[in-house]
PDB file of C-alpha atoms in Angstrom:
ATOM      1  CA  MET A   4      -0.509   0.008   0.008  1.00  0.00           C
ATOM      2  CA  THR A   5       1.442   2.998  -1.109  1.00  0.00           C
ATOM      3  CA  THR A   6       1.639   5.861   1.796  1.00  0.00           C
ATOM      4  CA  ALA A   7       1.286   9.429   1.865  1.00  0.00           C
ATOM      5  CA  ILE A   8       4.910  10.132   2.143  1.00  0.00           C
ATOM      6  CA  GLU A   9       5.664   7.674  -0.898  1.00  0.00           C
ATOM      7  CA  LYS A  10       3.116   9.466  -3.290  1.00  0.00           C
ATOM      8  CA  THR A  11       4.575  13.132  -2.098  1.00  0.00           C
ATOM      9  CA  THR A  12       7.801  12.118  -2.571  1.00  0.00           C
ATOM     10  CA  ASN A  13       6.838  10.472  -6.290  1.00  0.00           C
ATOM     11  CA  HIS A  14       4.829  13.687  -7.338  1.00  0.00           C
ATOM     12  CA  ALA A  15       7.943  15.787  -6.468  1.00  0.00           C
ATOM     13  CA  ARG A  16      10.416  13.419  -8.907  1.00  0.00           C
ATOM     14  CA  THR A  17       8.389  13.491 -11.134  1.00  0.00           C
ATOM     15  CA  LEU A  18       7.981  17.397 -10.757  1.00  0.00           C
ATOM     16  CA  GLN A  19      11.356  17.928 -10.656  1.00  0.00           C
ATOM     17  CA  MET A  20      11.851  15.595 -13.919  1.00  0.00           C
ATOM     18  CA  VAL A  21       8.931  17.930 -15.714  1.00  0.00           C
ATOM     19  CA  GLN A  22      10.589  21.122 -14.516  1.00  0.00           C
ATOM     20  CA  ILE A  23      13.971  19.855 -15.677  1.00  0.00           C
ATOM     21  CA  ALA A  24      12.751  19.001 -18.979  1.00  0.00           C
ATOM     22  CA  MET A  25      11.054  22.293 -19.435  1.00  0.00           C
ATOM     23  CA  PHE A  26      13.908  24.063 -19.397  1.00  0.00           C
ATOM     24  CA  SER A  27      16.144  21.901 -21.363  1.00  0.00           C
ATOM     25  CA  VAL A  28      13.517  22.755 -24.429  1.00  0.00           C
ATOM     26  CA  LEU A  29      13.743  26.476 -22.912  1.00  0.00           C
ATOM     27  CA  MET A  30      16.735  26.561 -23.749  1.00  0.00           C
ATOM     28  CA  MET A  31      17.074  24.833 -27.165  1.00  0.00           C
ATOM     29  CA  ILE A  32      14.395  27.892 -28.210  1.00  0.00           C
ATOM     30  CA  GLY A  33      16.655  30.312 -26.738  1.00  0.00           C
ATOM     31  CA  ALA A  34      19.570  28.944 -28.430  1.00  0.00           C
ATOM     32  CA  ASN A  35      17.712  29.466 -31.665  1.00  0.00           C
ATOM     33  CA  ILE A  36      15.530  32.291 -31.178  1.00  0.00           C
ATOM     34  CA  SER A  37      17.857  34.403 -32.803  1.00  0.00           C
ATOM     35  CA  SER A  38      20.989  32.699 -33.167  1.00  0.00           C
ATOM     36  CA  PHE A  39      21.670  33.019 -36.571  1.00  0.00           C
ATOM     37  CA  LEU A  40      22.794  36.365 -36.081  1.00  0.00           C
ATOM     38  CA  ILE A  41      26.297  35.960 -35.190  1.00  0.00           C
ATOM     39  CA  ILE A  42      28.812  38.691 -33.862  1.00  0.00           C
ATOM     40  CA  GLY A  43      32.489  37.702 -33.798  1.00  0.00           C
ATOM     41  CA  GLY A  44      32.007  33.882 -33.297  1.00  0.00           C
ATOM     42  CA  VAL A  45      29.316  34.492 -30.908  1.00  0.00           C
ATOM     43  CA  PRO A  46      25.994  33.619 -31.471  1.00  0.00           C
ATOM     44  CA  ILE A  47      23.289  36.213 -30.390  1.00  0.00           C
ATOM     45  CA  THR A  48      20.547  33.713 -28.217  1.00  0.00           C
ATOM     46  CA  LEU A  49      18.224  33.949 -25.423  1.00  0.00           C
ATOM     47  CA  GLN A  50      19.590  31.297 -23.550  1.00  0.00           C
ATOM     48  CA  THR A  51      21.544  32.752 -20.931  1.00  0.00           C
ATOM     49  CA  PHE A  52      18.129  34.076 -19.935  1.00  0.00           C
ATOM     50  CA  PHE A  53      17.036  30.868 -19.637  1.00  0.00           C
ATOM     51  CA  ALA A  54      19.860  29.458 -17.539  1.00  0.00           C
ATOM     52  CA  LEU A  55      19.161  32.925 -15.303  1.00  0.00           C
ATOM     53  CA  LEU A  56      15.698  31.567 -14.769  1.00  0.00           C
ATOM     54  CA  ALA A  57      15.920  27.906 -13.773  1.00  0.00           C
ATOM     55  CA  GLY A  58      18.097  28.860 -11.247  1.00  0.00           C
ATOM     56  CA  ILE A  59      16.155  31.396  -9.940  1.00  0.00           C
ATOM     57  CA  LEU A  60      12.546  29.700 -10.316  1.00  0.00           C
ATOM     58  CA  LEU A  61      13.766  25.654  -9.752  1.00  0.00           C
ATOM     59  CA  GLY A  62      16.526  26.109  -7.540  1.00  0.00           C
ATOM     60  CA  SER A  63      20.558  26.122  -7.368  1.00  0.00           C
ATOM     61  CA  ARG A  64      19.907  21.585  -7.517  1.00  0.00           C
ATOM     62  CA  THR A  65      17.246  21.075  -9.742  1.00  0.00           C
ATOM     63  CA  GLY A  66      18.644  24.065 -11.680  1.00  0.00           C
ATOM     64  CA  ALA A  67      21.823  22.667 -12.512  1.00  0.00           C
ATOM     65  CA  ILE A  68      21.023  19.640 -13.101  1.00  0.00           C
ATOM     66  CA  ALA A  69      18.461  20.792 -15.921  1.00  0.00           C
ATOM     67  CA  MET A  70      21.345  22.716 -17.768  1.00  0.00           C
ATOM     68  CA  VAL A  71      23.611  19.041 -17.301  1.00  0.00           C
ATOM     69  CA  PHE A  72      20.993  17.467 -18.894  1.00  0.00           C
ATOM     70  CA  TYR A  73      20.491  20.379 -21.443  1.00  0.00           C
ATOM     71  CA  ALA A  74      24.271  19.937 -22.687  1.00  0.00           C
ATOM     72  CA  PHE A  75      23.847  15.727 -22.197  1.00  0.00           C
ATOM     73  CA  ILE A  76      21.196  15.894 -24.752  1.00  0.00           C
ATOM     74  CA  GLY A  77      22.579  17.779 -27.090  1.00  0.00           C
ATOM     75  CA  LEU A  78      26.410  16.425 -27.138  1.00  0.00           C
ATOM     76  CA  VAL A  79      24.302  12.849 -28.036  1.00  0.00           C
ATOM     77  CA  GLY A  80      23.878  14.522 -30.854  1.00  0.00           C
ATOM     78  CA  LEU A  81      20.676  16.200 -30.684  1.00  0.00           C
ATOM     79  CA  PRO A  82      20.711  19.494 -32.333  1.00  0.00           C
ATOM     80  CA  VAL A  83      19.062  21.416 -29.550  1.00  0.00           C
ATOM     81  CA  PHE A  84      22.658  23.696 -29.102  1.00  0.00           C
ATOM     82  CA  SER A  85      22.639  27.149 -30.920  1.00  0.00           C
ATOM     83  CA  GLN A  86      22.650  26.751 -35.156  1.00  0.00           C
ATOM     84  CA  PHE A  87      20.416  23.871 -34.536  1.00  0.00           C
ATOM     85  CA  SER A  88      24.261  22.248 -34.128  1.00  0.00           C
ATOM     86  CA  GLY A  89      24.915  19.292 -31.372  1.00  0.00           C
ATOM     87  CA  GLY A  90      27.302  16.157 -31.195  1.00  0.00           C
ATOM     88  CA  LEU A  91      30.319  15.546 -29.263  1.00  0.00           C
ATOM     89  CA  ASP A  92      32.616  17.846 -31.331  1.00  0.00           C
ATOM     90  CA  THR A  93      30.629  21.040 -30.169  1.00  0.00           C
ATOM     91  CA  ILE A  94      33.128  20.376 -27.012  1.00  0.00           C
ATOM     92  CA  VAL A  95      36.016  21.905 -28.919  1.00  0.00           C
ATOM     93  CA  SER A  96      34.002  24.671 -30.764  1.00  0.00           C
ATOM     94  CA  PRO A  97      34.472  27.726 -29.674  1.00  0.00           C
ATOM     95  CA  THR A  98      31.137  29.161 -27.845  1.00  0.00           C
ATOM     96  CA  PHE A  99      31.276  25.797 -26.181  1.00  0.00           C
ATOM     97  CA  GLY A 100      32.340  27.372 -22.761  1.00  0.00           C
ATOM     98  CA  PHE A 101      29.073  29.331 -22.600  1.00  0.00           C
ATOM     99  CA  ILE A 102      27.005  26.129 -22.162  1.00  0.00           C
ATOM    100  CA  VAL A 103      29.291  24.582 -19.674  1.00  0.00           C
ATOM    101  CA  SER A 104      28.585  27.817 -17.960  1.00  0.00           C
ATOM    102  CA  TYR A 105      25.094  27.450 -17.824  1.00  0.00           C
ATOM    103  CA  ILE A 106      25.208  24.840 -15.041  1.00  0.00           C
ATOM    104  CA  PHE A 107      27.224  26.854 -12.715  1.00  0.00           C
ATOM    105  CA  VAL A 108      25.332  29.795 -13.573  1.00  0.00           C
ATOM    106  CA  ALA A 109      21.889  28.077 -12.513  1.00  0.00           C
ATOM    107  CA  TYR A 110      23.318  26.703  -9.384  1.00  0.00           C
ATOM    108  CA  VAL A 111      25.179  30.011  -7.720  1.00  0.00           C
ATOM    109  CA  VAL A 112      22.055  32.578  -9.037  1.00  0.00           C
ATOM    110  CA  GLY A 113      19.712  29.458  -7.072  1.00  0.00           C
ATOM    111  CA  GLU A 114      21.982  30.255  -3.695  1.00  0.00           C
ATOM    112  CA  ILE A 115      21.794  33.778  -4.137  1.00  0.00           C
ATOM    113  CA  VAL A 116      18.066  33.727  -4.324  1.00  0.00           C
ATOM    114  CA  ARG A 117      17.960  31.686  -1.445  1.00  0.00           C
ATOM    115  CA  LYS A 118      19.612  32.878   0.767  1.00  0.00           C
ATOM    116  CA  PHE A 119      18.610  37.043  -0.268  1.00  0.00           C
ATOM    117  CA  PRO A 120      15.316  36.228  -1.278  1.00  0.00           C
ATOM    118  CA  SER A 121      14.276  40.284  -2.348  1.00  0.00           C
ATOM    119  CA  VAL A 122      13.383  41.525  -5.381  1.00  0.00           C
ATOM    120  CA  LYS A 123      17.389  43.215  -4.862  1.00  0.00           C
ATOM    121  CA  GLY A 124      18.627  40.267  -3.981  1.00  0.00           C
ATOM    122  CA  PHE A 125      16.986  38.314  -7.370  1.00  0.00           C
ATOM    123  CA  VAL A 126      18.187  41.022  -9.656  1.00  0.00           C
ATOM    124  CA  ILE A 127      21.691  40.870  -8.316  1.00  0.00           C
ATOM    125  CA  ALA A 128      21.583  36.665  -8.424  1.00  0.00           C
ATOM    126  CA  ALA A 129      20.758  37.436 -12.202  1.00  0.00           C
ATOM    127  CA  LEU A 130      23.647  40.464 -12.792  1.00  0.00           C
ATOM    128  CA  VAL A 131      26.136  37.493 -10.946  1.00  0.00           C
ATOM    129  CA  GLY A 132      25.245  34.702 -13.320  1.00  0.00           C
ATOM    130  CA  THR A 133      25.459  36.951 -16.588  1.00  0.00           C
ATOM    131  CA  ALA A 134      29.200  37.974 -15.619  1.00  0.00           C
ATOM    132  CA  ILE A 135      29.879  34.147 -14.540  1.00  0.00           C
ATOM    133  CA  ASN A 136      28.352  33.239 -18.104  1.00  0.00           C
ATOM    134  CA  TYR A 137      30.562  35.876 -19.840  1.00  0.00           C
ATOM    135  CA  VAL A 138      33.839  35.381 -17.601  1.00  0.00           C
ATOM    136  CA  ILE A 139      33.449  31.136 -18.407  1.00  0.00           C
ATOM    137  CA  GLY A 140      32.520  31.617 -22.110  1.00  0.00           C
ATOM    138  CA  THR A 141      34.620  34.255 -23.074  1.00  0.00           C
ATOM    139  CA  ASN A 142      37.600  32.901 -21.280  1.00  0.00           C
ATOM    140  CA  TRP A 143      36.721  29.297 -22.957  1.00  0.00           C
ATOM    141  CA  MET A 144      36.353  30.760 -26.406  1.00  0.00           C
ATOM    142  CA  TYR A 145      39.703  32.796 -26.530  1.00  0.00           C
ATOM    143  CA  ALA A 146      41.141  29.503 -25.398  1.00  0.00           C
ATOM    144  CA  ALA A 147      39.409  27.478 -27.910  1.00  0.00           C
ATOM    145  CA  TYR A 148      40.829  30.178 -30.820  1.00  0.00           C
ATOM    146  CA  LYS A 149      44.087  30.497 -28.996  1.00  0.00           C
ATOM    147  CA  PHE A 150      44.924  26.228 -28.809  1.00  0.00           C
ATOM    148  CA  TRP A 151      42.787  24.055 -31.240  1.00  0.00           C
ATOM    149  CA  PHE A 152      40.431  26.276 -33.662  1.00  0.00           C
ATOM    150  CA  ASP A 153      41.484  28.679 -36.122  1.00  0.00           C
ATOM    151  CA  ALA A 154      41.608  32.193 -35.105  1.00  0.00           C
ATOM    152  CA  PRO A 155      40.665  35.070 -37.026  1.00  0.00           C
ATOM    153  CA  SER A 156      43.565  37.109 -38.606  1.00  0.00           C
ATOM    154  CA  GLY A 157      44.868  38.879 -35.449  1.00  0.00           C
ATOM    155  CA  PHE A 158      42.744  37.770 -32.791  1.00  0.00           C
ATOM    156  CA  THR A 159      43.464  38.775 -29.661  1.00  0.00           C
ATOM    157  CA  TYR A 160      42.238  38.011 -25.610  1.00  0.00           C
ATOM    158  CA  GLN A 161      41.120  41.874 -26.275  1.00  0.00           C
ATOM    159  CA  MET A 162      39.292  41.299 -29.373  1.00  0.00           C
ATOM    160  CA  ALA A 163      37.172  38.782 -27.463  1.00  0.00           C
ATOM    161  CA  TRP A 164      35.927  40.758 -25.000  1.00  0.00           C
ATOM    162  CA  ALA A 165      35.107  43.188 -27.468  1.00  0.00           C
ATOM    163  CA  TRP A 166      32.623  40.726 -29.323  1.00  0.00           C
ATOM    164  CA  MET A 167      30.709  40.513 -26.097  1.00  0.00           C
ATOM    165  CA  VAL A 168      30.179  44.376 -25.987  1.00  0.00           C
ATOM    166  CA  VAL A 169      27.858  43.598 -28.881  1.00  0.00           C
ATOM    167  CA  PRO A 170      24.910  41.458 -26.699  1.00  0.00           C
ATOM    168  CA  LEU A 171      26.020  43.197 -23.101  1.00  0.00           C
ATOM    169  CA  PRO A 172      23.413  45.802 -23.214  1.00  0.00           C
ATOM    170  CA  LYS A 173      20.560  43.213 -23.952  1.00  0.00           C
ATOM    171  CA  ASP A 174      22.054  40.575 -21.366  1.00  0.00           C
ATOM    172  CA  ILE A 175      21.898  43.157 -18.497  1.00  0.00           C
ATOM    173  CA  ILE A 176      18.866  43.852 -19.625  1.00  0.00           C
ATOM    174  CA  LEU A 177      17.315  40.648 -19.370  1.00  0.00           C
ATOM    175  CA  ALA A 178      19.074  39.794 -16.397  1.00  0.00           C
ATOM    176  CA  VAL A 179      17.453  42.604 -14.301  1.00  0.00           C
ATOM    177  CA  PHE A 180      13.962  41.782 -15.824  1.00  0.00           C
ATOM    178  CA  ALA A 181      14.610  37.719 -15.238  1.00  0.00           C
ATOM    179  CA  GLY A 182      15.215  38.537 -11.740  1.00  0.00           C
ATOM    180  CA  ILE A 183      12.051  41.233 -11.396  1.00  0.00           C
ATOM    181  CA  PHE A 184      10.222  37.614 -13.093  1.00  0.00           C
ATOM    182  CA  GLY A 185      11.188  35.649 -11.033  1.00  0.00           C
ATOM    183  CA  TYR A 186      10.894  37.498  -7.893  1.00  0.00           C
ATOM    184  CA  ARG A 187       6.975  37.915  -8.271  1.00  0.00           C
ATOM    185  CA  VAL A 188       7.023  34.449 -10.251  1.00  0.00           C
ATOM    186  CA  LYS A 189       8.573  32.310  -8.067  1.00  0.00           C
ATOM    187  CA  PRO A 190       5.872  32.333  -4.889  1.00  0.00           C
ATOM    188  CA  ILE A 191       2.958  32.010  -7.422  1.00  0.00           C
ATOM    189  CA  LEU A 192       4.900  29.055  -8.510  1.00  0.00           C
ATOM    190  CA  PHE A 193       5.708  27.313  -5.009  1.00  0.00           C
ATOM    191  CA  LYS A 194       2.356  28.439  -4.043  1.00  0.00           C
ATOM    192  CA  SER A 195       0.656  26.307  -6.655  1.00  0.00           C
ATOM    193  CA  LEU A 196       3.010  23.360  -6.636  1.00  0.00           C
ATOM    194  CA  LYS A 197       2.377  23.106  -2.901  1.00  0.00           C
ATOM    195  CA  SER A 198      -1.140  22.597  -3.635  1.00  0.00           C
ATOM    196  CA  ASN A 199      -1.022  20.078  -5.543  1.00  0.00           C
ATOM    197  CA  VAL A 200       1.200  18.015  -3.663  1.00  0.00           C
TER     198      VAL A 200
END
């Protein structure tokens, strides 16, 4: 006979799997909604926005797992990365560092909003997450072009960061929006989920 605790645990696990799958789909959409606009070697996407929301709405652990799952399904060959790419060869691409960064983004953002549950805390968390995305992604891109990928003529560390100036205003605005939106939606989402347990 199934106990109430077992039912609650099974419901929580099912809900977690649905959330992970949902954010993997959102990441795929975000990767390709505008990814054919490329500045330098960097596709302009909405993935960072959805990675931030994963950390805010799902929490650090589930949010990071969602990003790991997204990276995994892309690496096994499903075309979920930008420009509908996928496969193990994407590991050596200059932009794979941004995909790696989403795991850390979701985890750190989730931890910050847990410790600072205010609208200011949520916005700061989203901005910190965006900074993590830029630092990991840009340094990976620089290393890729320097050590195992054909670098553009005259490529420098400064050039790698210069490419990131173009999407920066968009990402800052989306980070602030993600923080405010997440702050308003999370209590409603939590209340809704709690009532269904």
